Amino acid sequence: MLRIHFSGDDLARTRLAGGPDPMWETLLSLHVLQQPEDVGPLRQWRNTVRKQVPPSTALLHELAPYRGYSADFLTPAGVGDEGFEAGLEAVLATPRHRLRGDIAVLMAERRPTPWLRSLAEGRSTSLERLGHALRDYHSCAIAPFWRELCHQAAFDRAARAHMLVEYGLGRLLGTLLPAMRWQGRTLTVPYGGYDRDVYLDGRGLLVVPSMFCRGRPVCLRDPGLPPVLVYPIAPALSRLGPAENAMAGRDDGLHDATPARRGPAGVVRQLTRREQQVLALMAEGRSNEAITQRLGVSDKTVETHVRNIFAKLKLKPDLADHRRVLAVLAYLHSGPLPPPRATTPGTRGGGRGGSPGAPHRMISGVMGLLQDRRSGGM
């Protein structure tokens, strides 16, 4: 079990990352690539990439085995928003004492190769090989899918931001996985066979979405490093297809594209036009009162639509704490919907209509609402 201990200052300093971190996605995708068992919705990605990875990827497997410890220095802090090249530069600038320390943990778990011993000493030739291996692997396994990774993380972040507005940070963190629980100011996380305590000590926590994080959240081993918790994006989002599809911006295998498909995302298309409007406005972070004003209908009418949406998506009343967010996630997963016809003069339809900027408008709406709440004494 992983136990993350918060103080009052930590709660105020905890934040959602703006998107996926290229170095974390590189590391965790290496785990997925090596796993012998079925990887579910990432199967297409793995099958495609396995045929293309360069031989130098074997070096990275030494630093990032899919079981046990992976070297902390592969995911440097503070550069996630600056892109892969900035992250790679930070990796190659790792101080020698950190290289030795991280690789010593790896060497305690498995027999080291001559290259790994050389890297632990910080030799320039070994660091150069590491740089080439990381760049070549990223170009093959991550870069062709990066736009889709960011797109899906943006959807997820919009829904998480809505939960933050409606229910607060404690509820958001407690629902990253169903098994996560709060015990006072300690967040408990299932962590395989490991038992760890992480004390934030006023540093806060950076919460990072990942397409390749599977099963449970991941954090750094070294307690002295800036605290980070990488969590898995909902499995319904994690269907990465062949590289040519991602590069072309197609959604092959990503969404429940037809009503005939099972699951909440497919049911969204079977909602009435007005229910789709209401759900679209919920996805923008709007409260029932704001939806009432936008559509020009009564409070009771909006409440009825919301209740019907929950019922059709099979979100039971015992999920009341977060079923609004689950409904928004189903909407975001459903793919572009036809623009609804506005039935009230002076109002606009709430559908996405396939607009490329829709996820960003939803995020802006949610974050704008969050800012309004904060400035009002939240």
Short mmCIF file of N, CA and C in Angstrom, two decimals, residues 10-143:
data_model
loop_
_atom_site.label_atom_id
_atom_site.label_comp_id
_atom_site.label_asym_id
_atom_site.label_seq_id
_atom_site.Cartn_x
_atom_site.Cartn_y
_atom_site.Cartn_z
N ASP A 10 0.13 21.22 1.75
CA ASP A 10 0.21 20.31 0.60
C ASP A 10 -1.08 20.32 -0.21
N LEU A 11 -2.21 20.36 0.48
CA LEU A 11 -3.49 20.40 -0.23
C LEU A 11 -3.59 21.65 -1.10
N ALA A 12 -3.06 22.77 -0.58
CA ALA A 12 -3.12 24.02 -1.34
C ALA A 12 -2.14 24.02 -2.51
N ARG A 13 -1.08 23.22 -2.42
CA ARG A 13 -0.03 23.21 -3.45
C ARG A 13 -0.12 22.03 -4.41
N THR A 14 -1.13 21.21 -4.26
CA THR A 14 -1.33 20.09 -5.18
C THR A 14 -1.99 20.60 -6.45
N ARG A 15 -1.54 20.12 -7.61
CA ARG A 15 -2.04 20.65 -8.88
C ARG A 15 -2.10 19.56 -9.93
N LEU A 16 -2.99 19.79 -10.89
CA LEU A 16 -3.09 18.91 -12.05
C LEU A 16 -2.11 19.36 -13.11
N ALA A 17 -1.35 18.45 -13.68
CA ALA A 17 -0.45 18.79 -14.79
C ALA A 17 -1.27 19.23 -16.00
N GLY A 18 -0.67 20.06 -16.84
CA GLY A 18 -1.36 20.56 -18.01
C GLY A 18 -1.57 19.52 -19.09
N GLY A 19 -0.88 18.39 -19.00
CA GLY A 19 -0.99 17.34 -20.01
C GLY A 19 -0.04 16.21 -19.69
N PRO A 20 0.08 15.25 -20.56
CA PRO A 20 1.01 14.14 -20.31
C PRO A 20 2.46 14.62 -20.33
N ASP A 21 3.30 13.94 -19.59
CA ASP A 21 4.73 14.25 -19.54
C ASP A 21 5.45 13.32 -20.52
N PRO A 22 6.19 13.86 -21.49
CA PRO A 22 6.80 12.99 -22.51
C PRO A 22 7.78 11.97 -21.94
N MET A 23 8.45 12.31 -20.84
CA MET A 23 9.41 11.37 -20.27
C MET A 23 8.70 10.25 -19.49
N TRP A 24 7.63 10.60 -18.79
CA TRP A 24 6.85 9.56 -18.13
C TRP A 24 6.18 8.65 -19.15
N GLU A 25 5.67 9.21 -20.24
CA GLU A 25 5.04 8.36 -21.26
C GLU A 25 6.08 7.45 -21.92
N THR A 26 7.29 7.97 -22.09
CA THR A 26 8.36 7.14 -22.65
C THR A 26 8.67 5.97 -21.71
N LEU A 27 8.85 6.27 -20.43
CA LEU A 27 9.17 5.23 -19.45
C LEU A 27 8.05 4.19 -19.35
N LEU A 28 6.82 4.65 -19.14
CA LEU A 28 5.72 3.71 -18.90
C LEU A 28 5.35 2.93 -20.16
N SER A 29 5.57 3.53 -21.33
CA SER A 29 5.31 2.79 -22.57
C SER A 29 6.32 1.65 -22.73
N LEU A 30 7.54 1.84 -22.22
CA LEU A 30 8.53 0.75 -22.24
C LEU A 30 8.03 -0.44 -21.42
N HIS A 31 7.35 -0.15 -20.30
CA HIS A 31 6.77 -1.23 -19.51
C HIS A 31 5.72 -1.99 -20.31
N VAL A 32 4.82 -1.24 -20.96
CA VAL A 32 3.76 -1.86 -21.76
C VAL A 32 4.36 -2.69 -22.88
N LEU A 33 5.41 -2.17 -23.50
CA LEU A 33 6.04 -2.86 -24.63
C LEU A 33 6.60 -4.22 -24.21
N GLN A 34 7.10 -4.31 -22.97
CA GLN A 34 7.74 -5.54 -22.50
C GLN A 34 6.76 -6.56 -21.89
N GLN A 35 5.58 -6.11 -21.53
CA GLN A 35 4.67 -7.01 -20.82
C GLN A 35 4.26 -8.19 -21.69
N PRO A 36 4.37 -9.41 -21.18
CA PRO A 36 3.97 -10.57 -21.96
C PRO A 36 2.46 -10.77 -21.98
N GLU A 37 1.76 -10.26 -20.92
CA GLU A 37 0.33 -10.47 -20.83
C GLU A 37 -0.43 -9.47 -21.71
N ASP A 38 -1.72 -9.71 -21.82
CA ASP A 38 -2.57 -8.84 -22.63
C ASP A 38 -2.59 -7.43 -22.02
N VAL A 39 -2.54 -6.41 -22.86
CA VAL A 39 -2.54 -5.03 -22.38
C VAL A 39 -3.82 -4.31 -22.79
N GLY A 40 -4.85 -5.07 -23.10
CA GLY A 40 -6.17 -4.49 -23.35
C GLY A 40 -6.18 -3.49 -24.49
N PRO A 41 -6.68 -2.27 -24.20
CA PRO A 41 -6.84 -1.28 -25.27
C PRO A 41 -5.54 -0.77 -25.87
N LEU A 42 -4.40 -1.09 -25.25
CA LEU A 42 -3.11 -0.68 -25.81
C LEU A 42 -2.50 -1.77 -26.70
N ARG A 43 -3.28 -2.80 -26.97
CA ARG A 43 -2.78 -3.92 -27.76
C ARG A 43 -2.34 -3.46 -29.16
N GLN A 44 -3.18 -2.65 -29.79
CA GLN A 44 -2.84 -2.18 -31.15
C GLN A 44 -1.54 -1.40 -31.15
N TRP A 45 -1.41 -0.51 -30.17
CA TRP A 45 -0.18 0.28 -30.09
C TRP A 45 1.02 -0.64 -29.94
N ARG A 46 0.94 -1.60 -29.02
CA ARG A 46 2.09 -2.48 -28.77
C ARG A 46 2.43 -3.31 -30.01
N ASN A 47 1.41 -3.84 -30.67
CA ASN A 47 1.67 -4.66 -31.86
C ASN A 47 2.35 -3.86 -32.95
N THR A 48 1.93 -2.61 -33.10
CA THR A 48 2.53 -1.75 -34.12
C THR A 48 3.96 -1.39 -33.79
N VAL A 49 4.19 -0.97 -32.55
CA VAL A 49 5.50 -0.46 -32.16
C VAL A 49 6.53 -1.59 -32.07
N ARG A 50 6.12 -2.76 -31.65
CA ARG A 50 7.07 -3.88 -31.55
C ARG A 50 7.74 -4.20 -32.88
N LYS A 51 7.04 -3.93 -33.97
CA LYS A 51 7.59 -4.21 -35.29
C LYS A 51 8.59 -3.14 -35.74
N GLN A 52 8.63 -2.00 -35.01
CA GLN A 52 9.39 -0.85 -35.49
C GLN A 52 10.52 -0.41 -34.56
N VAL A 53 10.51 -0.87 -33.31
CA VAL A 53 11.49 -0.32 -32.36
C VAL A 53 12.92 -0.65 -32.79
N PRO A 54 13.83 0.30 -32.63
CA PRO A 54 15.23 0.05 -32.99
C PRO A 54 15.90 -0.87 -31.98
N PRO A 55 16.98 -1.55 -32.36
CA PRO A 55 17.68 -2.45 -31.45
C PRO A 55 18.16 -1.77 -30.16
N SER A 56 18.44 -0.47 -30.24
CA SER A 56 18.95 0.24 -29.06
C SER A 56 17.93 0.28 -27.92
N THR A 57 16.67 -0.05 -28.20
CA THR A 57 15.64 -0.07 -27.15
C THR A 57 16.01 -1.05 -26.05
N ALA A 58 16.79 -2.08 -26.38
CA ALA A 58 17.21 -3.07 -25.37
C ALA A 58 17.97 -2.41 -24.23
N LEU A 59 18.70 -1.32 -24.53
CA LEU A 59 19.40 -0.59 -23.47
C LEU A 59 18.40 0.01 -22.48
N LEU A 60 17.30 0.52 -23.01
CA LEU A 60 16.30 1.17 -22.16
C LEU A 60 15.60 0.15 -21.27
N HIS A 61 15.45 -1.09 -21.76
CA HIS A 61 14.84 -2.13 -20.94
C HIS A 61 15.67 -2.40 -19.69
N GLU A 62 16.98 -2.18 -19.78
CA GLU A 62 17.82 -2.37 -18.60
C GLU A 62 17.51 -1.34 -17.52
N LEU A 63 17.14 -0.14 -17.93
CA LEU A 63 16.83 0.93 -16.98
C LEU A 63 15.37 0.96 -16.58
N ALA A 64 14.51 0.34 -17.40
CA ALA A 64 13.07 0.38 -17.15
C ALA A 64 12.44 -0.98 -17.37
N PRO A 65 12.80 -1.98 -16.56
CA PRO A 65 12.14 -3.29 -16.66
C PRO A 65 10.66 -3.15 -16.29
N TYR A 66 9.84 -3.98 -16.87
CA TYR A 66 8.40 -3.79 -16.63
C TYR A 66 7.97 -4.25 -15.24
N ARG A 67 8.83 -4.96 -14.53
CA ARG A 67 8.56 -5.30 -13.14
C ARG A 67 9.71 -4.79 -12.28
N GLY A 68 9.37 -4.35 -11.07
CA GLY A 68 10.39 -3.86 -10.18
C GLY A 68 10.69 -2.38 -10.40
N TYR A 69 11.85 -1.98 -9.95
CA TYR A 69 12.24 -0.57 -9.98
C TYR A 69 12.68 -0.12 -11.37
N SER A 70 12.29 1.10 -11.74
CA SER A 70 12.81 1.78 -12.94
C SER A 70 13.53 3.04 -12.47
N ALA A 71 14.61 3.37 -13.15
CA ALA A 71 15.46 4.48 -12.70
C ALA A 71 14.69 5.79 -12.63
N ASP A 72 14.73 6.44 -11.46
CA ASP A 72 14.03 7.71 -11.27
C ASP A 72 14.55 8.80 -12.20
N PHE A 73 15.85 8.76 -12.53
CA PHE A 73 16.41 9.87 -13.31
C PHE A 73 15.86 9.93 -14.73
N LEU A 74 15.16 8.88 -15.18
CA LEU A 74 14.56 8.90 -16.52
C LEU A 74 13.36 9.84 -16.61
N THR A 75 12.83 10.27 -15.48
CA THR A 75 11.65 11.17 -15.47
C THR A 75 11.97 12.41 -14.65
N PRO A 76 12.81 13.31 -15.18
CA PRO A 76 13.21 14.50 -14.42
C PRO A 76 12.04 15.43 -14.15
N ALA A 77 12.10 16.12 -13.02
CA ALA A 77 11.02 17.02 -12.61
C ALA A 77 11.18 18.38 -13.28
N GLY A 78 10.06 19.07 -13.44
CA GLY A 78 10.07 20.46 -13.86
C GLY A 78 10.20 20.72 -15.34
N VAL A 79 10.21 19.67 -16.16
CA VAL A 79 10.38 19.89 -17.61
C VAL A 79 9.24 19.25 -18.41
N GLY A 80 8.22 18.74 -17.73
CA GLY A 80 7.15 18.05 -18.42
C GLY A 80 6.42 18.88 -19.46
N ASP A 81 6.32 20.19 -19.20
CA ASP A 81 5.61 21.08 -20.12
C ASP A 81 6.50 21.60 -21.24
N GLU A 82 7.79 21.27 -21.20
CA GLU A 82 8.73 21.85 -22.16
C GLU A 82 9.05 20.93 -23.33
N GLY A 83 8.49 19.73 -23.32
CA GLY A 83 8.69 18.84 -24.45
C GLY A 83 9.78 17.82 -24.24
N PHE A 84 9.86 16.88 -25.20
CA PHE A 84 10.78 15.76 -25.06
C PHE A 84 12.24 16.19 -25.05
N GLU A 85 12.63 17.11 -25.92
CA GLU A 85 14.05 17.48 -26.00
C GLU A 85 14.53 18.08 -24.69
N ALA A 86 13.69 18.88 -24.04
CA ALA A 86 14.07 19.44 -22.74
C ALA A 86 14.21 18.33 -21.70
N GLY A 87 13.29 17.36 -21.77
CA GLY A 87 13.38 16.24 -20.84
C GLY A 87 14.62 15.40 -21.08
N LEU A 88 14.94 15.16 -22.35
CA LEU A 88 16.13 14.39 -22.68
C LEU A 88 17.39 15.10 -22.19
N GLU A 89 17.45 16.40 -22.39
CA GLU A 89 18.60 17.18 -21.93
C GLU A 89 18.77 17.05 -20.42
N ALA A 90 17.64 17.09 -19.70
CA ALA A 90 17.70 16.95 -18.24
C ALA A 90 18.18 15.56 -17.83
N VAL A 91 17.74 14.53 -18.54
CA VAL A 91 18.19 13.16 -18.25
C VAL A 91 19.70 13.06 -18.42
N LEU A 92 20.21 13.58 -19.52
CA LEU A 92 21.64 13.46 -19.81
C LEU A 92 22.49 14.34 -18.89
N ALA A 93 21.85 15.31 -18.22
CA ALA A 93 22.58 16.17 -17.28
C ALA A 93 22.46 15.67 -15.84
N THR A 94 21.93 14.46 -15.64
CA THR A 94 21.78 13.91 -14.30
C THR A 94 23.13 13.87 -13.58
N PRO A 95 23.21 14.39 -12.37
CA PRO A 95 24.49 14.33 -11.63
C PRO A 95 24.95 12.89 -11.43
N ARG A 96 26.25 12.70 -11.38
CA ARG A 96 26.81 11.36 -11.29
C ARG A 96 26.36 10.62 -10.04
N HIS A 97 26.22 11.34 -8.93
CA HIS A 97 25.82 10.64 -7.70
C HIS A 97 24.41 10.08 -7.82
N ARG A 98 23.54 10.75 -8.61
CA ARG A 98 22.19 10.22 -8.82
C ARG A 98 22.22 9.04 -9.77
N LEU A 99 23.05 9.11 -10.80
CA LEU A 99 23.19 7.96 -11.69
C LEU A 99 23.64 6.73 -10.90
N ARG A 100 24.65 6.92 -10.08
CA ARG A 100 25.17 5.79 -9.28
C ARG A 100 24.10 5.24 -8.35
N GLY A 101 23.37 6.16 -7.68
CA GLY A 101 22.36 5.73 -6.72
C GLY A 101 21.22 4.96 -7.37
N ASP A 102 20.68 5.51 -8.47
CA ASP A 102 19.56 4.84 -9.14
C ASP A 102 19.98 3.50 -9.73
N ILE A 103 21.15 3.47 -10.35
CA ILE A 103 21.59 2.23 -11.00
C ILE A 103 21.99 1.19 -9.95
N ALA A 104 22.44 1.64 -8.78
CA ALA A 104 22.74 0.69 -7.71
C ALA A 104 21.48 -0.08 -7.30
N VAL A 105 20.34 0.59 -7.28
CA VAL A 105 19.08 -0.09 -6.95
C VAL A 105 18.75 -1.12 -8.03
N LEU A 106 18.94 -0.75 -9.29
CA LEU A 106 18.71 -1.69 -10.39
C LEU A 106 19.65 -2.89 -10.30
N MET A 107 20.92 -2.64 -9.99
CA MET A 107 21.92 -3.71 -9.94
C MET A 107 21.67 -4.66 -8.78
N ALA A 108 20.97 -4.18 -7.75
CA ALA A 108 20.64 -5.05 -6.63
C ALA A 108 19.54 -6.04 -6.99
N GLU A 109 18.77 -5.72 -8.03
CA GLU A 109 17.64 -6.56 -8.41
C GLU A 109 17.96 -7.51 -9.57
N ARG A 110 18.98 -7.18 -10.36
CA ARG A 110 19.30 -8.02 -11.52
C ARG A 110 20.78 -7.83 -11.88
N ARG A 111 21.29 -8.77 -12.62
CA ARG A 111 22.70 -8.74 -12.98
C ARG A 111 22.95 -7.61 -13.99
N PRO A 112 23.89 -6.70 -13.72
CA PRO A 112 24.13 -5.57 -14.62
C PRO A 112 24.97 -5.97 -15.82
N THR A 113 24.77 -5.25 -16.90
CA THR A 113 25.60 -5.41 -18.10
C THR A 113 26.78 -4.45 -18.02
N PRO A 114 27.81 -4.66 -18.82
CA PRO A 114 28.93 -3.71 -18.84
C PRO A 114 28.47 -2.29 -19.15
N TRP A 115 27.48 -2.14 -20.06
CA TRP A 115 27.00 -0.79 -20.38
C TRP A 115 26.37 -0.13 -19.17
N LEU A 116 25.60 -0.89 -18.40
CA LEU A 116 24.95 -0.31 -17.23
C LEU A 116 26.00 0.10 -16.19
N ARG A 117 27.03 -0.69 -16.01
CA ARG A 117 28.11 -0.32 -15.08
C ARG A 117 28.81 0.96 -15.56
N SER A 118 29.00 1.05 -16.86
CA SER A 118 29.66 2.23 -17.41
C SER A 118 28.78 3.47 -17.24
N LEU A 119 27.49 3.30 -17.42
CA LEU A 119 26.56 4.42 -17.24
C LEU A 119 26.56 4.89 -15.78
N ALA A 120 26.63 3.95 -14.87
CA ALA A 120 26.65 4.31 -13.45
C ALA A 120 27.86 5.18 -13.11
N GLU A 121 28.93 5.02 -13.87
CA GLU A 121 30.13 5.84 -13.65
C GLU A 121 30.05 7.18 -14.36
N GLY A 122 28.98 7.38 -15.14
CA GLY A 122 28.79 8.65 -15.83
C GLY A 122 29.67 8.86 -17.03
N ARG A 123 30.14 7.77 -17.65
CA ARG A 123 31.02 7.91 -18.81
C ARG A 123 30.27 8.51 -19.99
N SER A 124 30.93 9.39 -20.69
CA SER A 124 30.28 10.15 -21.77
C SER A 124 29.79 9.25 -22.90
N THR A 125 30.56 8.20 -23.21
CA THR A 125 30.14 7.32 -24.31
C THR A 125 28.84 6.59 -23.95
N SER A 126 28.68 6.20 -22.70
CA SER A 126 27.46 5.51 -22.27
C SER A 126 26.28 6.47 -22.24
N LEU A 127 26.52 7.69 -21.79
CA LEU A 127 25.45 8.70 -21.80
C LEU A 127 25.03 9.03 -23.23
N GLU A 128 25.99 9.07 -24.13
CA GLU A 128 25.66 9.34 -25.53
C GLU A 128 24.79 8.21 -26.11
N ARG A 129 25.12 6.98 -25.78
CA ARG A 129 24.30 5.86 -26.24
C ARG A 129 22.90 5.93 -25.65
N LEU A 130 22.82 6.32 -24.39
CA LEU A 130 21.50 6.47 -23.76
C LEU A 130 20.68 7.54 -24.47
N GLY A 131 21.31 8.67 -24.79
CA GLY A 131 20.61 9.74 -25.49
C GLY A 131 20.07 9.30 -26.84
N HIS A 132 20.90 8.60 -27.59
CA HIS A 132 20.47 8.11 -28.91
C HIS A 132 19.33 7.10 -28.77
N ALA A 133 19.43 6.21 -27.78
CA ALA A 133 18.40 5.19 -27.59
C ALA A 133 17.07 5.83 -27.21
N LEU A 134 17.10 6.81 -26.31
CA LEU A 134 15.86 7.48 -25.91
C LEU A 134 15.24 8.23 -27.08
N ARG A 135 16.06 8.95 -27.83
CA ARG A 135 15.53 9.73 -28.96
C ARG A 135 14.95 8.82 -30.04
N ASP A 136 15.65 7.73 -30.36
CA ASP A 136 15.17 6.83 -31.39
C ASP A 136 13.87 6.14 -30.97
N TYR A 137 13.82 5.73 -29.69
CA TYR A 137 12.61 5.08 -29.21
C TYR A 137 11.43 6.06 -29.19
N HIS A 138 11.67 7.25 -28.69
CA HIS A 138 10.59 8.25 -28.64
C HIS A 138 10.07 8.55 -30.04
N SER A 139 10.96 8.67 -31.01
CA SER A 139 10.54 8.97 -32.38
C SER A 139 9.65 7.88 -32.96
N CYS A 140 9.89 6.64 -32.53
CA CYS A 140 9.13 5.51 -33.04
C CYS A 140 7.85 5.26 -32.26
N ALA A 141 7.92 5.35 -30.92
CA ALA A 141 6.83 4.85 -30.08
C ALA A 141 5.94 5.93 -29.50
N ILE A 142 6.43 7.16 -29.38
CA ILE A 142 5.65 8.21 -28.72
C ILE A 142 5.30 9.36 -29.67
N ALA A 143 6.29 9.87 -30.39
CA ALA A 143 6.05 11.05 -31.23
C ALA A 143 4.90 10.88 -32.23
#
